[in-house]
PDB file of C-alpha atoms in Angstrom:
ATOM      1  CA  UNK S   1    -131.502  18.007 -24.357  1.00 52.00           C
ATOM      2  CA  UNK S   2    -130.072  21.357 -24.791  1.00 73.00           C
ATOM      3  CA  UNK S   3    -132.671  23.506 -22.474  1.00 86.00           C
ATOM      4  CA  UNK S   4    -131.663  20.825 -20.058  1.00 80.00           C
ATOM      5  CA  UNK S   5    -128.121  21.833 -20.016  1.00 81.00           C
ATOM      6  CA  UNK S   6    -129.430  25.496 -20.120  1.00 85.00           C
ATOM      7  CA  UNK S   7    -130.926  25.046 -17.309  1.00 86.00           C
ATOM      8  CA  UNK S   8    -128.018  22.914 -15.406  1.00 82.00           C
ATOM      9  CA  UNK S   9    -125.844  26.060 -16.426  1.00 85.00           C
ATOM     10  CA  UNK S  10    -128.431  28.488 -14.948  1.00 91.00           C
ATOM     11  CA  UNK S  11    -128.633  26.724 -11.719  1.00 89.00           C
ATOM     12  CA  UNK S  12    -124.643  26.499 -11.289  1.00 86.00           C
ATOM     13  CA  UNK S  13    -124.053  30.102 -12.001  1.00 90.00           C
ATOM     14  CA  UNK S  14    -126.748  31.081  -9.424  1.00 93.00           C
ATOM     15  CA  UNK S  15    -125.103  28.567  -6.662  1.00 86.00           C
ATOM     16  CA  UNK S  16    -121.653  29.672  -7.273  1.00 85.00           C
ATOM     17  CA  UNK S  17    -123.034  33.453  -7.630  1.00 89.00           C
ATOM     18  CA  UNK S  18    -124.571  32.918  -4.244  1.00 89.00           C
ATOM     19  CA  UNK S  19    -121.918  31.342  -2.305  1.00 79.00           C
ATOM     20  CA  UNK S  20    -119.447  34.547  -3.262  1.00 84.00           C
ATOM     21  CA  UNK S  21    -122.284  36.996  -2.079  1.00 90.00           C
ATOM     22  CA  UNK S  22    -122.781  35.410   0.879  1.00 86.00           C
ATOM     23  CA  UNK S  23    -119.509  36.345   2.034  1.00 80.00           C
ATOM     24  CA  UNK S  24    -120.662  39.806   2.118  1.00 86.00           C
ATOM     25  CA  UNK S  25    -123.799  39.177   3.930  1.00 89.00           C
ATOM     26  CA  UNK S  26    -121.708  37.248   6.738  1.00 85.00           C
ATOM     27  CA  UNK S  27    -119.563  40.553   7.302  1.00 86.00           C
ATOM     28  CA  UNK S  28    -121.931  42.152   9.966  1.00 89.00           C
ATOM     29  CA  UNK S  29    -123.972  39.397  10.655  1.00 92.00           C
ATOM     30  CA  UNK S  30    -124.177  36.278  12.550  1.00 91.00           C
ATOM     31  CA  UNK S  31    -123.862  33.018  10.836  1.00 89.00           C
ATOM     32  CA  UNK S  32    -126.234  31.348  12.977  1.00 92.00           C
ATOM     33  CA  UNK S  33    -128.915  34.322  12.037  1.00 94.00           C
ATOM     34  CA  UNK S  34    -127.763  34.419   8.492  1.00 94.00           C
ATOM     35  CA  UNK S  35    -128.647  30.718   8.408  1.00 92.00           C
ATOM     36  CA  UNK S  36    -131.532  30.803   9.905  1.00 95.00           C
ATOM     37  CA  UNK S  37    -133.250  33.775   8.039  1.00 96.00           C
ATOM     38  CA  UNK S  38    -131.596  31.876   4.765  1.00 95.00           C
ATOM     39  CA  UNK S  39    -133.621  28.568   5.359  1.00 95.00           C
ATOM     40  CA  UNK S  40    -136.935  30.012   6.531  1.00 96.00           C
ATOM     41  CA  UNK S  41    -137.137  32.526   3.690  1.00 97.00           C
ATOM     42  CA  UNK S  42    -136.763  29.981   1.386  1.00 96.00           C
ATOM     43  CA  UNK S  43    -140.064  28.208   2.654  1.00 95.00           C
ATOM     44  CA  UNK S  44    -141.814  31.072   1.448  1.00 96.00           C
ATOM     45  CA  UNK S  45    -140.556  30.576  -2.452  1.00 96.00           C
ATOM     46  CA  UNK S  46    -140.457  26.747  -2.059  1.00 96.00           C
ATOM     47  CA  UNK S  47    -144.461  26.454  -0.229  1.00 95.00           C
ATOM     48  CA  UNK S  48    -146.161  28.905  -2.818  1.00 95.00           C
ATOM     49  CA  UNK S  49    -144.354  27.502  -5.658  1.00 93.00           C
ATOM     50  CA  UNK S  50    -144.731  23.436  -4.811  1.00 92.00           C
ATOM     51  CA  UNK S  51    -148.529  24.480  -4.084  1.00 94.00           C
ATOM     52  CA  UNK S  52    -149.374  26.189  -7.556  1.00 92.00           C
ATOM     53  CA  UNK S  53    -147.470  23.713  -9.377  1.00 88.00           C
ATOM     54  CA  UNK S  54    -149.238  20.419  -8.077  1.00 84.00           C
ATOM     55  CA  UNK S  55    -148.893  19.957  -4.195  1.00 84.00           C
ATOM     56  CA  UNK S  56    -146.485  17.949  -1.851  1.00 90.00           C
ATOM     57  CA  UNK S  57    -146.700  14.030  -1.443  1.00 86.00           C
ATOM     58  CA  UNK S  58    -145.908  12.600   1.197  1.00 85.00           C
ATOM     59  CA  UNK S  59    -145.063   9.149   0.870  1.00 84.00           C
ATOM     60  CA  UNK S  60    -144.147   7.938   4.183  1.00 87.00           C
ATOM     61  CA  UNK S  61    -142.800   8.605   7.278  1.00 91.00           C
ATOM     62  CA  UNK S  62    -139.334   6.783   7.069  1.00 92.00           C
ATOM     63  CA  UNK S  63    -138.545   8.649   3.866  1.00 92.00           C
ATOM     64  CA  UNK S  64    -139.877  11.956   5.594  1.00 93.00           C
ATOM     65  CA  UNK S  65    -137.000  11.177   8.049  1.00 93.00           C
ATOM     66  CA  UNK S  66    -134.461  10.773   5.263  1.00 90.00           C
ATOM     67  CA  UNK S  67    -135.237  13.799   3.633  1.00 90.00           C
ATOM     68  CA  UNK S  68    -135.323  15.829   6.521  1.00 94.00           C
ATOM     69  CA  UNK S  69    -131.564  14.101   7.550  1.00 94.00           C
ATOM     70  CA  UNK S  70    -130.421  15.096   4.218  1.00 89.00           C
ATOM     71  CA  UNK S  71    -131.523  18.704   4.377  1.00 89.00           C
ATOM     72  CA  UNK S  72    -129.920  18.647   8.172  1.00 94.00           C
ATOM     73  CA  UNK S  73    -126.509  17.606   6.606  1.00 94.00           C
ATOM     74  CA  UNK S  74    -126.590  19.103   3.280  1.00 89.00           C
ATOM     75  CA  UNK S  75    -128.165  22.981   4.026  1.00 89.00           C
ATOM     76  CA  UNK S  76    -127.312  22.924   7.623  1.00 94.00           C
ATOM     77  CA  UNK S  77    -124.096  21.574   8.687  1.00 95.00           C
ATOM     78  CA  UNK S  78    -122.523  21.537   5.112  1.00 93.00           C
ATOM     79  CA  UNK S  79    -123.420  25.309   4.946  1.00 88.00           C
ATOM     80  CA  UNK S  80    -122.502  25.957   8.353  1.00 90.00           C
ATOM     81  CA  UNK S  81    -118.647  24.568   7.520  1.00 93.00           C
ATOM     82  CA  UNK S  82    -119.210  27.070   4.594  1.00 85.00           C
ATOM     83  CA  UNK S  83    -119.852  29.818   5.837  1.00 82.00           C
ATOM     84  CA  UNK S  84    -117.199  29.469   8.783  1.00 86.00           C
ATOM     85  CA  UNK S  85    -114.566  29.037   6.159  1.00 86.00           C
ATOM     86  CA  UNK S  86    -116.066  32.303   4.263  1.00 77.00           C
ATOM     87  CA  UNK S  87    -115.355  34.080   7.207  1.00 77.00           C
ATOM     88  CA  UNK S  88    -111.887  33.476   7.603  1.00 80.00           C
ATOM     89  CA  UNK S  89    -110.578  32.689   4.284  1.00 81.00           C
ATOM     90  CA  UNK S  90    -110.966  34.475   0.697  1.00 78.00           C
ATOM     91  CA  UNK S  91    -113.945  33.412  -1.803  1.00 70.00           C
ATOM     92  CA  UNK S  92    -111.583  31.886  -4.084  1.00 71.00           C
ATOM     93  CA  UNK S  93    -110.271  29.583  -1.999  1.00 76.00           C
ATOM     94  CA  UNK S  94    -113.490  28.561  -0.473  1.00 80.00           C
ATOM     95  CA  UNK S  95    -115.684  28.511  -3.318  1.00 73.00           C
ATOM     96  CA  UNK S  96    -113.474  25.503  -5.134  1.00 78.00           C
ATOM     97  CA  UNK S  97    -112.807  23.365  -2.198  1.00 82.00           C
ATOM     98  CA  UNK S  98    -116.382  23.766  -0.933  1.00 81.00           C
ATOM     99  CA  UNK S  99    -117.514  22.516  -4.221  1.00 75.00           C
ATOM    100  CA  UNK S 100    -115.732  19.359  -4.967  1.00 81.00           C
ATOM    101  CA  UNK S 101    -118.969  17.735  -3.836  1.00 80.00           C
ATOM    102  CA  UNK S 102    -119.269  16.136  -7.168  1.00 78.00           C
ATOM    103  CA  UNK S 103    -116.091  13.793  -6.440  1.00 81.00           C
ATOM    104  CA  UNK S 104    -117.466  13.230  -2.836  1.00 83.00           C
ATOM    105  CA  UNK S 105    -120.529  12.157  -4.501  1.00 78.00           C
ATOM    106  CA  UNK S 106    -118.825   9.493  -6.106  1.00 77.00           C
ATOM    107  CA  UNK S 107    -117.356   8.468  -2.986  1.00 80.00           C
ATOM    108  CA  UNK S 108    -120.717   8.171  -1.675  1.00 81.00           C
ATOM    109  CA  UNK S 109    -121.906   6.186  -4.408  1.00 78.00           C
ATOM    110  CA  UNK S 110    -119.300   4.053  -4.286  1.00 79.00           C
ATOM    111  CA  UNK S 111    -119.206   3.180  -0.253  1.00 81.00           C
ATOM    112  CA  UNK S 112    -123.156   3.786   0.344  1.00 80.00           C
ATOM    113  CA  UNK S 113    -124.934   2.940  -2.651  1.00 71.00           C
ATOM    114  CA  UNK S 114    -122.651  -0.146  -3.445  1.00 76.00           C
ATOM    115  CA  UNK S 115    -121.565   1.032  -7.232  1.00 71.00           C
ATOM    116  CA  UNK S 116    -118.121  -0.242  -8.246  1.00 76.00           C
ATOM    117  CA  UNK S 117    -114.975   2.007  -7.869  1.00 76.00           C
ATOM    118  CA  UNK S 118    -113.091   2.990 -11.061  1.00 73.00           C
ATOM    119  CA  UNK S 119    -109.339   3.965 -11.815  1.00 78.00           C
ATOM    120  CA  UNK S 120    -110.813   7.697 -13.239  1.00 76.00           C
ATOM    121  CA  UNK S 121    -111.994   8.057  -9.585  1.00 71.00           C
ATOM    122  CA  UNK S 122    -108.516   7.581  -8.152  1.00 73.00           C
ATOM    123  CA  UNK S 123    -106.956   9.855 -10.917  1.00 82.00           C
ATOM    124  CA  UNK S 124    -109.820  12.129  -9.625  1.00 77.00           C
ATOM    125  CA  UNK S 125    -108.660  12.142  -6.251  1.00 72.00           C
ATOM    126  CA  UNK S 126    -105.144  13.156  -7.009  1.00 77.00           C
ATOM    127  CA  UNK S 127    -106.048  16.033  -9.200  1.00 83.00           C
ATOM    128  CA  UNK S 128    -108.621  16.958  -6.384  1.00 77.00           C
ATOM    129  CA  UNK S 129    -105.809  16.780  -3.595  1.00 70.00           C
ATOM    130  CA  UNK S 130    -103.165  18.625  -5.682  1.00 81.00           C
ATOM    131  CA  UNK S 131    -105.695  21.366  -6.203  1.00 79.00           C
ATOM    132  CA  UNK S 132    -106.252  21.836  -2.586  1.00 70.00           C
ATOM    133  CA  UNK S 133    -102.539  22.409  -2.028  1.00 70.00           C
ATOM    134  CA  UNK S 134    -102.359  25.160  -4.642  1.00 77.00           C
ATOM    135  CA  UNK S 135    -105.490  26.574  -2.991  1.00 68.00           C
ATOM    136  CA  UNK S 136    -104.130  26.204   0.845  1.00 61.00           C
ATOM    137  CA  UNK S 137    -100.469  26.977  -0.053  1.00 55.00           C
ATOM    138  CA  UNK S 138    -100.836  31.005   0.972  1.00 51.00           C
ATOM    139  CA  UNK S 139     -98.923  33.229  -1.644  1.00 46.00           C
ATOM    140  CA  UNK S 140    -101.177  35.487  -1.931  1.00 45.00           C
ATOM    141  CA  UNK S 141    -101.573  39.070  -0.489  1.00 46.00           C
ATOM    142  CA  UNK S 142    -105.125  40.205   0.935  1.00 48.00           C
ATOM    143  CA  UNK S 143    -106.605  42.956   2.863  1.00 51.00           C
ATOM    144  CA  UNK S 144    -108.708  40.436   4.981  1.00 50.00           C
ATOM    145  CA  UNK S 145    -107.241  38.459   7.960  1.00 50.00           C
ATOM    146  CA  UNK S 146    -106.907  34.723   6.879  1.00 51.00           C
ATOM    147  CA  UNK S 147    -106.752  31.319   9.071  1.00 58.00           C
ATOM    148  CA  UNK S 148    -105.138  27.843   8.112  1.00 70.00           C
ATOM    149  CA  UNK S 149    -108.280  26.174   8.619  1.00 79.00           C
ATOM    150  CA  UNK S 150    -110.614  28.224   6.594  1.00 84.00           C
ATOM    151  CA  UNK S 151    -109.731  25.811   3.159  1.00 85.00           C
ATOM    152  CA  UNK S 152    -109.866  22.721   5.209  1.00 89.00           C
ATOM    153  CA  UNK S 153    -113.529  23.465   6.432  1.00 91.00           C
ATOM    154  CA  UNK S 154    -114.316  24.441   2.908  1.00 89.00           C
ATOM    155  CA  UNK S 155    -113.105  20.929   1.718  1.00 89.00           C
ATOM    156  CA  UNK S 156    -114.905  19.286   4.846  1.00 93.00           C
ATOM    157  CA  UNK S 157    -118.445  21.473   3.657  1.00 92.00           C
ATOM    158  CA  UNK S 158    -117.877  19.970  -0.243  1.00 89.00           C
ATOM    159  CA  UNK S 159    -117.579  16.544   1.453  1.00 90.00           C
ATOM    160  CA  UNK S 160    -120.779  16.894   3.663  1.00 91.00           C
ATOM    161  CA  UNK S 161    -122.658  18.470   0.569  1.00 86.00           C
ATOM    162  CA  UNK S 162    -121.560  15.652  -2.009  1.00 81.00           C
ATOM    163  CA  UNK S 163    -122.491  12.823   0.645  1.00 86.00           C
ATOM    164  CA  UNK S 164    -125.714  14.359   1.532  1.00 84.00           C
ATOM    165  CA  UNK S 165    -126.749  15.103  -1.821  1.00 79.00           C
ATOM    166  CA  UNK S 166    -126.387  11.561  -3.183  1.00 80.00           C
ATOM    167  CA  UNK S 167    -127.048   8.826  -0.704  1.00 81.00           C
ATOM    168  CA  UNK S 168    -130.525  10.502   0.734  1.00 84.00           C
ATOM    169  CA  UNK S 169    -131.840  11.784  -2.394  1.00 81.00           C
ATOM    170  CA  UNK S 170    -131.080   9.079  -4.710  1.00 78.00           C
ATOM    171  CA  UNK S 171    -132.939   6.886  -1.814  1.00 81.00           C
ATOM    172  CA  UNK S 172    -135.652   8.933  -1.723  1.00 83.00           C
ATOM    173  CA  UNK S 173    -136.202   9.909  -4.924  1.00 77.00           C
ATOM    174  CA  UNK S 174    -135.890   6.132  -6.548  1.00 77.00           C
ATOM    175  CA  UNK S 175    -138.554   5.303  -3.691  1.00 84.00           C
ATOM    176  CA  UNK S 176    -141.285   7.384  -5.008  1.00 84.00           C
ATOM    177  CA  UNK S 177    -140.967  10.391  -3.070  1.00 85.00           C
ATOM    178  CA  UNK S 178    -141.596  13.834  -5.287  1.00 87.00           C
ATOM    179  CA  UNK S 179    -138.853  16.209  -6.090  1.00 84.00           C
ATOM    180  CA  UNK S 180    -140.900  19.012  -5.001  1.00 90.00           C
ATOM    181  CA  UNK S 181    -141.734  17.129  -1.630  1.00 89.00           C
ATOM    182  CA  UNK S 182    -137.956  16.259  -1.295  1.00 87.00           C
ATOM    183  CA  UNK S 183    -136.905  20.300  -1.814  1.00 90.00           C
ATOM    184  CA  UNK S 184    -139.690  21.092   0.737  1.00 93.00           C
ATOM    185  CA  UNK S 185    -137.996  18.585   3.714  1.00 91.00           C
ATOM    186  CA  UNK S 186    -134.476  19.890   2.792  1.00 89.00           C
ATOM    187  CA  UNK S 187    -135.784  23.443   3.585  1.00 93.00           C
ATOM    188  CA  UNK S 188    -137.563  22.274   6.848  1.00 94.00           C
ATOM    189  CA  UNK S 189    -134.291  20.195   7.874  1.00 94.00           C
ATOM    190  CA  UNK S 190    -131.957  23.238   6.961  1.00 94.00           C
ATOM    191  CA  UNK S 191    -134.557  25.756   9.096  1.00 95.00           C
ATOM    192  CA  UNK S 192    -134.799  23.311  11.982  1.00 95.00           C
ATOM    193  CA  UNK S 193    -130.872  22.945  11.902  1.00 95.00           C
ATOM    194  CA  UNK S 194    -130.113  26.267  12.011  1.00 95.00           C
ATOM    195  CA  UNK S 195    -132.952  27.512  14.582  1.00 94.00           C
ATOM    196  CA  UNK S 196    -131.387  24.863  16.948  1.00 95.00           C
ATOM    197  CA  UNK S 197    -127.716  26.409  16.314  1.00 94.00           C
ATOM    198  CA  UNK S 198    -129.313  30.011  16.590  1.00 93.00           C
ATOM    199  CA  UNK S 199    -130.267  29.250  19.779  1.00 92.00           C
ATOM    200  CA  UNK S 200    -127.457  27.285  21.553  1.00 91.00           C
ATOM    201  CA  UNK S 201    -125.026  29.761  20.001  1.00 87.00           C
ATOM    202  CA  UNK S 202    -126.861  32.699  21.242  1.00 83.00           C
ATOM    203  CA  UNK S 203    -129.759  32.123  23.587  1.00 77.00           C
ATOM    204  CA  UNK S 204    -130.672  35.344  24.967  1.00 61.00           C
ATOM    205  CA  UNK S 205    -127.799  36.930  24.112  1.00 76.00           C
ATOM    206  CA  UNK S 206    -127.956  39.901  21.491  1.00 80.00           C
ATOM    207  CA  UNK S 207    -126.984  38.802  17.991  1.00 89.00           C
ATOM    208  CA  UNK S 208    -125.199  40.877  15.481  1.00 91.00           C
ATOM    209  CA  UNK S 209    -127.167  41.769  12.150  1.00 91.00           C
ATOM    210  CA  UNK S 210    -127.623  44.472   9.835  1.00 94.00           C
ATOM    211  CA  UNK S 211    -130.160  44.911   6.828  1.00 93.00           C
ATOM    212  CA  UNK S 212    -127.420  44.094   4.170  1.00 94.00           C
ATOM    213  CA  UNK S 213    -126.885  40.955   5.925  1.00 95.00           C
ATOM    214  CA  UNK S 214    -130.082  39.531   5.962  1.00 95.00           C
ATOM    215  CA  UNK S 215    -131.246  41.167   2.599  1.00 96.00           C
ATOM    216  CA  UNK S 216    -128.368  39.168   1.494  1.00 96.00           C
ATOM    217  CA  UNK S 217    -129.809  35.788   3.664  1.00 96.00           C
ATOM    218  CA  UNK S 218    -133.158  36.493   1.723  1.00 97.00           C
ATOM    219  CA  UNK S 219    -131.415  36.637  -1.485  1.00 96.00           C
ATOM    220  CA  UNK S 220    -129.634  33.946  -1.377  1.00 95.00           C
ATOM    221  CA  UNK S 221    -132.608  31.888  -0.130  1.00 96.00           C
ATOM    222  CA  UNK S 222    -134.177  32.727  -3.476  1.00 96.00           C
ATOM    223  CA  UNK S 223    -130.846  32.200  -5.932  1.00 94.00           C
ATOM    224  CA  UNK S 224    -129.552  28.882  -4.068  1.00 92.00           C
ATOM    225  CA  UNK S 225    -132.163  27.188  -1.960  1.00 92.00           C
ATOM    226  CA  UNK S 226    -135.073  27.406  -4.301  1.00 94.00           C
ATOM    227  CA  UNK S 227    -134.294  29.058  -7.991  1.00 93.00           C
ATOM    228  CA  UNK S 228    -130.438  27.142  -8.319  1.00 90.00           C
ATOM    229  CA  UNK S 229    -132.614  23.660  -6.733  1.00 82.00           C
ATOM    230  CA  UNK S 230    -135.432  24.355  -8.949  1.00 83.00           C
ATOM    231  CA  UNK S 231    -133.135  24.922 -12.409  1.00 87.00           C
ATOM    232  CA  UNK S 232    -131.591  21.677 -11.429  1.00 80.00           C
ATOM    233  CA  UNK S 233    -134.236  19.340 -10.367  1.00 74.00           C
ATOM    234  CA  UNK S 234    -135.883  20.639 -14.434  1.00 76.00           C
ATOM    235  CA  UNK S 235    -132.684  20.162 -16.019  1.00 79.00           C
ATOM    236  CA  UNK S 236    -132.760  16.254 -14.626  1.00 69.00           C
ATOM    237  CA  UNK S 237    -136.516  15.787 -15.787  1.00 72.00           C
ATOM    238  CA  UNK S 238    -135.033  16.480 -19.438  1.00 76.00           C
ATOM    239  CA  UNK S 239    -131.503  14.814 -19.452  1.00 72.00           C
ATOM    240  CA  UNK S 240    -129.740  11.837 -17.924  1.00 65.00           C
ATOM    241  CA  UNK S 241    -127.947  12.807 -15.028  1.00 62.00           C
ATOM    242  CA  UNK S 242    -124.575  11.166 -16.513  1.00 59.00           C
ATOM    243  CA  UNK S 243    -124.720  14.538 -19.249  1.00 62.00           C
ATOM    244  CA  UNK S 244    -125.449  17.022 -16.327  1.00 66.00           C
ATOM    245  CA  UNK S 245    -123.176  16.380 -13.842  1.00 67.00           C
ATOM    246  CA  UNK S 246    -119.918  17.727 -15.392  1.00 66.00           C
ATOM    247  CA  UNK S 247    -122.062  20.989 -15.201  1.00 72.00           C
ATOM    248  CA  UNK S 248    -122.485  20.971 -11.614  1.00 73.00           C
ATOM    249  CA  UNK S 249    -118.877  21.290 -11.349  1.00 71.00           C
ATOM    250  CA  UNK S 250    -119.073  24.711 -13.303  1.00 76.00           C
ATOM    251  CA  UNK S 251    -120.382  25.875 -10.116  1.00 79.00           C
ATOM    252  CA  UNK S 252    -116.364  26.179  -9.104  1.00 75.00           C
ATOM    253  CA  UNK S 253    -115.988  28.598 -12.389  1.00 78.00           C
ATOM    254  CA  UNK S 254    -118.718  30.713 -11.574  1.00 84.00           C
ATOM    255  CA  UNK S 255    -117.542  30.984  -7.796  1.00 79.00           C
ATOM    256  CA  UNK S 256    -114.036  31.936  -8.960  1.00 77.00           C
ATOM    257  CA  UNK S 257    -115.236  34.475 -11.320  1.00 81.00           C
ATOM    258  CA  UNK S 258    -118.005  36.062  -8.942  1.00 84.00           C
ATOM    259  CA  UNK S 259    -115.478  36.131  -6.462  1.00 80.00           C
ATOM    260  CA  UNK S 260    -113.018  38.708  -8.358  1.00 82.00           C
ATOM    261  CA  UNK S 261    -116.011  40.490 -10.030  1.00 84.00           C
ATOM    262  CA  UNK S 262    -117.728  41.296  -7.338  1.00 80.00           C
ATOM    263  CA  UNK S 263    -115.713  41.105  -4.197  1.00 75.00           C
ATOM    264  CA  UNK S 264    -112.780  42.576  -6.005  1.00 78.00           C
ATOM    265  CA  UNK S 265    -110.372  39.647  -4.579  1.00 74.00           C
ATOM    266  CA  UNK S 266    -106.920  39.012  -6.188  1.00 76.00           C
ATOM    267  CA  UNK S 267    -106.303  35.305  -6.694  1.00 74.00           C
ATOM    268  CA  UNK S 268    -102.595  34.730  -7.582  1.00 78.00           C
ATOM    269  CA  UNK S 269    -101.675  32.150 -10.100  1.00 82.00           C
ATOM    270  CA  UNK S 270    -101.309  29.468  -7.833  1.00 80.00           C
ATOM    271  CA  UNK S 271    -105.136  29.703  -7.088  1.00 79.00           C
ATOM    272  CA  UNK S 272    -105.961  29.223 -10.863  1.00 82.00           C
ATOM    273  CA  UNK S 273    -103.891  26.331 -11.316  1.00 87.00           C
ATOM    274  CA  UNK S 274    -105.938  24.751  -8.041  1.00 82.00           C
ATOM    275  CA  UNK S 275    -108.798  26.075  -9.481  1.00 80.00           C
ATOM    276  CA  UNK S 276    -108.010  24.593 -12.815  1.00 87.00           C
ATOM    277  CA  UNK S 277    -107.073  21.276 -11.454  1.00 87.00           C
ATOM    278  CA  UNK S 278    -110.077  20.609  -9.596  1.00 80.00           C
ATOM    279  CA  UNK S 279    -112.237  21.433 -12.264  1.00 81.00           C
ATOM    280  CA  UNK S 280    -110.554  18.860 -14.024  1.00 86.00           C
ATOM    281  CA  UNK S 281    -110.889  16.254 -11.152  1.00 78.00           C
ATOM    282  CA  UNK S 282    -114.819  17.371 -10.671  1.00 76.00           C
ATOM    283  CA  UNK S 283    -114.932  16.841 -15.008  1.00 78.00           C
ATOM    284  CA  UNK S 284    -113.275  13.540 -14.714  1.00 79.00           C
ATOM    285  CA  UNK S 285    -115.067  11.785 -12.146  1.00 69.00           C
ATOM    286  CA  UNK S 286    -118.189  13.358 -13.619  1.00 65.00           C
ATOM    287  CA  UNK S 287    -118.143  11.632 -17.195  1.00 70.00           C
ATOM    288  CA  UNK S 288    -116.154   8.616 -16.264  1.00 64.00           C
ATOM    289  CA  UNK S 289    -118.518   5.745 -16.832  1.00 55.00           C
TER     290      UNK S 289
END
């Protein structure tokens, strides 16, 4: 059980740190190109690992479509909203708001999977909303341009991630799809979405990029799309999801710390309070049963 928690904590650390590092890669590289390179690079890790550990089983067309759609909404639409938020707002605001995903996952469970609502869900919603208010109130000095829409894009990304991670993954896994196959379909759907967006956004025009930007895209493909997911799935194989759900909320904390350590950002006391409130809401909604 302890090794499962360790796996989950390491996965959360990789997700949180990788989300912050992506901000540096987006400084001089097109969002569309960054996302496409990131998704395609993930295939270079996911496919060989899957083949070496038993291969991929394809249980049926319906499940494959659901899994691919899950990848499109989670790793393309949600990530696009997140990257747009990163380009216009400080990472210490964007990361906590985007990682309200566990809360929105509970909403998806109630609305789409028919699970009964609980008082804890409403209390957690209040904590998340208040935390979002503290993070969205700009009383912090920063040397980079900011936008009033950045925090709301981040919150939308969190909602997209939470819903897409719960509904399609739960459906596919309970109907016999292997975790390796689901992860592969997520990456395929993500790559398809980013490739389409790249063609529509830039067409034949020049695309801004740098070696550092593309290097970070490959790095986050490994840390987030491959290794982070792998560790999380390994944890789920060894412990109940109800035990590991609060650990998923640690992505917020790791991302907040990484934005200070790696990006040298200067959060205010208000933003720290917002992080604590969101962490409290995410933890409450994760552990309440």
